[in-house]
Coordinates of C-alpha atoms in Angstrom, one line a residue:
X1 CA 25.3 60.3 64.1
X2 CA 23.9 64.2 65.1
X3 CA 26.6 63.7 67.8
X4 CA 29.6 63.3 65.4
X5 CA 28.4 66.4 63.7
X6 CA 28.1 68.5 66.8
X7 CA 31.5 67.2 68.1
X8 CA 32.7 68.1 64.2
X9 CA 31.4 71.8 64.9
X10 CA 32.9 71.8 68.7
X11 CA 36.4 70.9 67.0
X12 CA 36.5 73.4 64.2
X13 CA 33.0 74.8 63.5
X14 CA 31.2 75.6 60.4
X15 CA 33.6 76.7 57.1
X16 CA 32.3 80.4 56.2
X17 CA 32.1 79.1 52.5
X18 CA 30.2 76.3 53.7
X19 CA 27.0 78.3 52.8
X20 CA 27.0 81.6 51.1
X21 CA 24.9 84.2 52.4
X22 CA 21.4 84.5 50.4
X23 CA 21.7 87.2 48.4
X24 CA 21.5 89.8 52.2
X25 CA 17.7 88.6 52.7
X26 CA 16.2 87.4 56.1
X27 CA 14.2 84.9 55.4
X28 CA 10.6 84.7 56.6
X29 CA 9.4 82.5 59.7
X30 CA 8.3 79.4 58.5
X31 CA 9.1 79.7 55.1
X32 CA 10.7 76.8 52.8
X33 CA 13.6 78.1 51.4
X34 CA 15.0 78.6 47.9
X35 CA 16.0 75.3 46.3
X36 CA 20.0 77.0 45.7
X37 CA 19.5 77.8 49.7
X38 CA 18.8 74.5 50.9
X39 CA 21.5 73.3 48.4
X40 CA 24.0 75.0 50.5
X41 CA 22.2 73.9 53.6
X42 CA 22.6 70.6 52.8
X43 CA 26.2 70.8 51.2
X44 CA 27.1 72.3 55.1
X45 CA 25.7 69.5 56.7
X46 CA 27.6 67.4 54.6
X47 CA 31.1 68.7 54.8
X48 CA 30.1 67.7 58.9
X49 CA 28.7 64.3 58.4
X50 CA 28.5 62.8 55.1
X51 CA 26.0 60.5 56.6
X52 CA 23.5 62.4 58.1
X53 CA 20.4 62.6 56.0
X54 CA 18.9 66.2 56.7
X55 CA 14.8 66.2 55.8
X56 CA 13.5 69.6 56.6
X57 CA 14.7 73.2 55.7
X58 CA 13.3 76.5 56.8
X59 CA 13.6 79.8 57.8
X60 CA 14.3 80.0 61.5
X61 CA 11.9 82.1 64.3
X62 CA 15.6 83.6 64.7
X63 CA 16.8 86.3 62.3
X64 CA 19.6 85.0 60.2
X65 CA 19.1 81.3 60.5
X66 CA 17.5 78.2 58.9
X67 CA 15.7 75.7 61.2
X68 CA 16.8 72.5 60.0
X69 CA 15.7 68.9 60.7
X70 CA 18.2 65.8 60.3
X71 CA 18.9 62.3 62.0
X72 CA 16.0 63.1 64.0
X73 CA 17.1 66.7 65.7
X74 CA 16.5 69.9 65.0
X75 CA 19.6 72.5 64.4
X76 CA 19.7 75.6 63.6
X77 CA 22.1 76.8 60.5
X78 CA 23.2 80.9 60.4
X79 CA 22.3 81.8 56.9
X80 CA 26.0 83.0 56.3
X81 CA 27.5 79.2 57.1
X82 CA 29.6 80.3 60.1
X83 CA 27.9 79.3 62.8
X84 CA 25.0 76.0 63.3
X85 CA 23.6 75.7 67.3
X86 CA 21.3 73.0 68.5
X87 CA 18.5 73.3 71.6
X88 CA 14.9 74.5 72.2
X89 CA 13.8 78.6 70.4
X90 CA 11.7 79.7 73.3
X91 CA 9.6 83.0 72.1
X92 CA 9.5 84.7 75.4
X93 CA 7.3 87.4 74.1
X94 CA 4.3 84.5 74.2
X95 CA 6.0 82.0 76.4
X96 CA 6.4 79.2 73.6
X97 CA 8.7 76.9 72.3
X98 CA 8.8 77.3 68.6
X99 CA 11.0 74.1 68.1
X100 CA 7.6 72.3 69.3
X101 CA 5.9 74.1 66.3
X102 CA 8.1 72.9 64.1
X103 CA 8.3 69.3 64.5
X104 CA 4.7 69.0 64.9
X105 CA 4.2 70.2 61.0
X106 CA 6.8 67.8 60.2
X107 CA 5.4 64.9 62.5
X108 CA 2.2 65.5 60.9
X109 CA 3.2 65.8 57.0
X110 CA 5.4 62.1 57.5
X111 CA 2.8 60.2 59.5
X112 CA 0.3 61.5 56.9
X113 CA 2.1 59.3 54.3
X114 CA 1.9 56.0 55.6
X115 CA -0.9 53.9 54.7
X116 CA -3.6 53.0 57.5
X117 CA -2.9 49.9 55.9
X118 CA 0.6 50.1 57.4
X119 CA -0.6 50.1 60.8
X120 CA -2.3 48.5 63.7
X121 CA -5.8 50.3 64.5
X122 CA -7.5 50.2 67.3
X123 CA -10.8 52.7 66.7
X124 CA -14.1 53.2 68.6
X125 CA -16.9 53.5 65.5
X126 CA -17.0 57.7 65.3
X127 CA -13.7 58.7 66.9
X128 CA -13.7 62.4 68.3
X129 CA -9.1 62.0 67.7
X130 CA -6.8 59.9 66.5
X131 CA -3.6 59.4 67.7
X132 CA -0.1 57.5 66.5
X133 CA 1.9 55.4 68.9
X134 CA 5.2 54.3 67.9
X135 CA 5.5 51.1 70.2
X136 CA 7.4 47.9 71.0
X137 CA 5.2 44.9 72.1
X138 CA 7.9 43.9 75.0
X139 CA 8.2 47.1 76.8
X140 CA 6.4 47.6 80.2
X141 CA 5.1 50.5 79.6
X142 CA 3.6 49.8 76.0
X143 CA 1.9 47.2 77.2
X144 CA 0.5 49.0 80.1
X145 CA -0.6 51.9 78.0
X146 CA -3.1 48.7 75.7
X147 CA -4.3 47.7 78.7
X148 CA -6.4 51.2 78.7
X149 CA -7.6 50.4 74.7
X150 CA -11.7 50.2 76.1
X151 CA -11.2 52.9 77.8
X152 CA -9.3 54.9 75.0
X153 CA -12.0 53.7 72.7
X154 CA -15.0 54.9 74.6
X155 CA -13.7 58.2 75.1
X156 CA -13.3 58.9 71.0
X157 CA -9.7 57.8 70.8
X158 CA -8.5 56.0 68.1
X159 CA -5.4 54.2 68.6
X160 CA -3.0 54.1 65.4
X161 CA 0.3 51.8 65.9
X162 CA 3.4 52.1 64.1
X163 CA 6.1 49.6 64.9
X164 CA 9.6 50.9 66.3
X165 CA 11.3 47.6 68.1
X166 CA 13.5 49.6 71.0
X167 CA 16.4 46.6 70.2
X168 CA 16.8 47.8 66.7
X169 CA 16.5 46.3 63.6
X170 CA 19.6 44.1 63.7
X171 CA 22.2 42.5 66.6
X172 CA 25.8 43.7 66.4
X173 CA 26.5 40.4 64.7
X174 CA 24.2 41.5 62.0
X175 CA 21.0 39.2 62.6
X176 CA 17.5 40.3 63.4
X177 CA 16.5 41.5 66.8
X178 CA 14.0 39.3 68.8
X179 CA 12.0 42.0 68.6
X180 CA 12.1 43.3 65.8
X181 CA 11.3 39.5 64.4
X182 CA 8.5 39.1 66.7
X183 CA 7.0 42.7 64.9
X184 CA 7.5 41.3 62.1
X185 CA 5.6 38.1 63.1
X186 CA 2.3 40.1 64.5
X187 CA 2.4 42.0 61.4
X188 CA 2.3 39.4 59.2
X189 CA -0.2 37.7 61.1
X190 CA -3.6 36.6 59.4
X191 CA -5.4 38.8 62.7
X192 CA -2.8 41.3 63.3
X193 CA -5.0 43.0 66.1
X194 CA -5.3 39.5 68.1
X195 CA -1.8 39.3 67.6
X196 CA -0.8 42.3 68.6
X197 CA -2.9 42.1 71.9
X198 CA -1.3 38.3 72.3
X199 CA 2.0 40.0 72.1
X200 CA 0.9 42.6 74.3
X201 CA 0.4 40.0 77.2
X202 CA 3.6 37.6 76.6
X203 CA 2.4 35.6 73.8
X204 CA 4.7 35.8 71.1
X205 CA 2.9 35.1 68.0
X206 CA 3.8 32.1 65.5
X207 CA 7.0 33.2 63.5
X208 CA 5.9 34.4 59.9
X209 CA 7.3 36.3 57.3
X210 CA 6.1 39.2 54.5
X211 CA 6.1 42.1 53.2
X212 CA 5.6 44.6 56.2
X213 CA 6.5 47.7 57.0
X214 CA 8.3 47.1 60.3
X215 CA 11.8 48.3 59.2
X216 CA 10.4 51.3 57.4
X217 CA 8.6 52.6 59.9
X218 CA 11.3 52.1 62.6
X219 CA 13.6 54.8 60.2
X220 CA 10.6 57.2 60.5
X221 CA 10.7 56.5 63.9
X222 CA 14.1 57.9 64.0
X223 CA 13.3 60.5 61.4
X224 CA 11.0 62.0 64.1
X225 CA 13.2 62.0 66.9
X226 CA 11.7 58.9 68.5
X227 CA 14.1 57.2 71.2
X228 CA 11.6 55.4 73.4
X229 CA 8.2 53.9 73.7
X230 CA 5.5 54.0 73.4
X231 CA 6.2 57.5 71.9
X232 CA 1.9 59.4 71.5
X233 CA 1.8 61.9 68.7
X234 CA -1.3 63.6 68.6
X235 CA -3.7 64.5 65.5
X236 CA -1.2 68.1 65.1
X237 CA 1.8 66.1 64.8
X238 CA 2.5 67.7 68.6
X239 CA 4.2 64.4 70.9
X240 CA 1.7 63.6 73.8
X241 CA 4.3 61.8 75.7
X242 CA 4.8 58.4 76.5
X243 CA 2.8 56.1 79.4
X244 CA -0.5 58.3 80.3
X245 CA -3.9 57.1 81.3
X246 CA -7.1 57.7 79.3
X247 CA -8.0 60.6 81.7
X248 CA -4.7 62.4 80.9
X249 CA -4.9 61.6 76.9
X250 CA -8.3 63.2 76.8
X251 CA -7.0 66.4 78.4
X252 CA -4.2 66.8 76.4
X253 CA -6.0 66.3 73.5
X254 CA -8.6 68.4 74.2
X255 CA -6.6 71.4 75.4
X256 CA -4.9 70.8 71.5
X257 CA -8.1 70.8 70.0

C-alpha cells in the first residue's frame, strides 16, 4: 500500500497546501507534534493513499521535517507539504542510524500493549532479557531458532511469541490460510506451549477455535514493519534479526544492555 503512495509522489509529488507550514518553527528532534500539525500530516498522507493508516508523528533528526510512521515504513514529511522522502537518516557526526532509534521507541510502546496473556512464553525462572519473536510455526527457520529454547533459557532469555502466519490471514478466494488456521489451532489449545512445540516439529495440532489473538497480532506485525520470520525484537524495541543462535542472541543483547 506504502508503494502506491510513493509511486503517487513519483507521478506528481506532494500538493504545497497539502500541509501548511507550522507557524515558521523547526520542530525539536523527537518531539510529538501539535495535534493541528499531525492533522495536516495525516490529511497529506491521505490525499496520497486514502488507505494507508499512518501511526506515528514526530519531528524529524532533519531540520524541516516530520518522521512519520505508516503501513509499516517510516517517511519523512517536509514541514511545508512539498516534498515527503523515504530511506535510512544516518547522523554521520556519531555514525548512527536515527531511523533505528525511532522504530525501536515505537516497537517498544506497541509490544508493551499486548497482554502476556496474548502470547506464547517460553521463560527460564529469573530471566536476565526478554525478547519478542514474531513467528510462523511452518517456516524452517522458526522452527530452527525453538530448537535452541534450553539453551535460550539457561542463558536468561525469555522467549515471548506473537503469531504472524507468513501466508496471510486469508487465500485470494477469501478463506483462511493453513497457516494462519493452524495458529489459530495452537492458540486455542488447552497447552498452548505443547502445542506450539508440536507444531514446531510437523505436528499440526487438533483444529480448534476461540477467541485469540492471531489476526490482531499479524496487523501489528505489519504495523512494525515485519515481512518475515521469525522476526527478534529486543527488550528496546531495537529488531535482533531473524535466525541467530543462543551465542549471538546473548551478544547482541548484551552489547544493548
Amino acid at each position: 500500500m506504502l508503494k502506491k503512495l510513493l509511486l503517487a509522489l513519483c507521478i506528481g509529488g506532494l500538493s504545497s497546501s497539502a500541509v501548511a507550514a507550522e507557524s515558521g518553527a523547526t520542530p525539536v528532534a523527537g518531539a510529538t507534534v501539535t495535534p493541528a500539525a499531525a492533522q495536516m500530516v495525516r490529511q497529506a498522507v491521505k490525499n496520497l493513499s486514502a488507505n494507508v493508516q499512518v501511526d506515528s508523528i514526530e519531528a524529524a533528526p532533519i531540520p524541516g521535517f516530520y518522521q512519520v510512521i505508516a503501513a509499516g515504513q517510516m517517511i519523512y514529511v517536509s514541514t511545508d507539504g512539498k516534498y515527503l522522502m523515504h530511506g535510512d537518516v544516518i547522523d554521520l557526526s556519531r555514525r548512527q542510524n536515527v531511523s533505528d532509534s525511532a522504530w525501536s521507541r515505537f516497537r517498544k510502546d506497541e509490544l508493551a500493549k499486548v497482554p502476556a496473556s496474548q502470547r506464547i512464553v517460553f521463560a527460564p525462572p529469573h530471566p536476565k532479557y526478554t525478547i519478542s519473536v514474531f513467528t510462523d510455526v511452518n517456516c524452517g527457520f522458526c522452527r530452527a531458532l525453538h530448537e535452541h529454547m534450553a539453551a535460550f533459557n539457561k542463558e536468561g532469555i525469555a522467549v515471548e511469541y506473537l503469531a504472524w502466519p507468513r501466508e496471510g490471514l486469508t487465500t485470494t478466494a477469501g478463506r483462511p490460510t493453513p497457516t494462519y488456521t493452524e495458529m489459530v489451532s495452537v492458540w486455542c489449545a488447552s497447552d498452548r506451549k505443547a502445542a506450539f512445540t508440536a507444531a514446531k516439529e510437523g505436528h499440526a495440532p487438533p483444529p480448534a477455535t476461540c477467541a485469540n489473538p492471531v489476526k490482531d497480532q499479524f496487523n501489528l506485525g505489519l504495523k512494525l514493519g515485519v515481512t518475515g520470520t521469525p522476526m527478534i525484537i529486543g527488550p528496546d524495541g531495537s529488531e535482533l534479526g531473524g535466525y541467530v543462535t543462543p551465542e549471538q542472541l546473548l551478544q547482541a543483547l548484551q552489547k544493548g544492555s
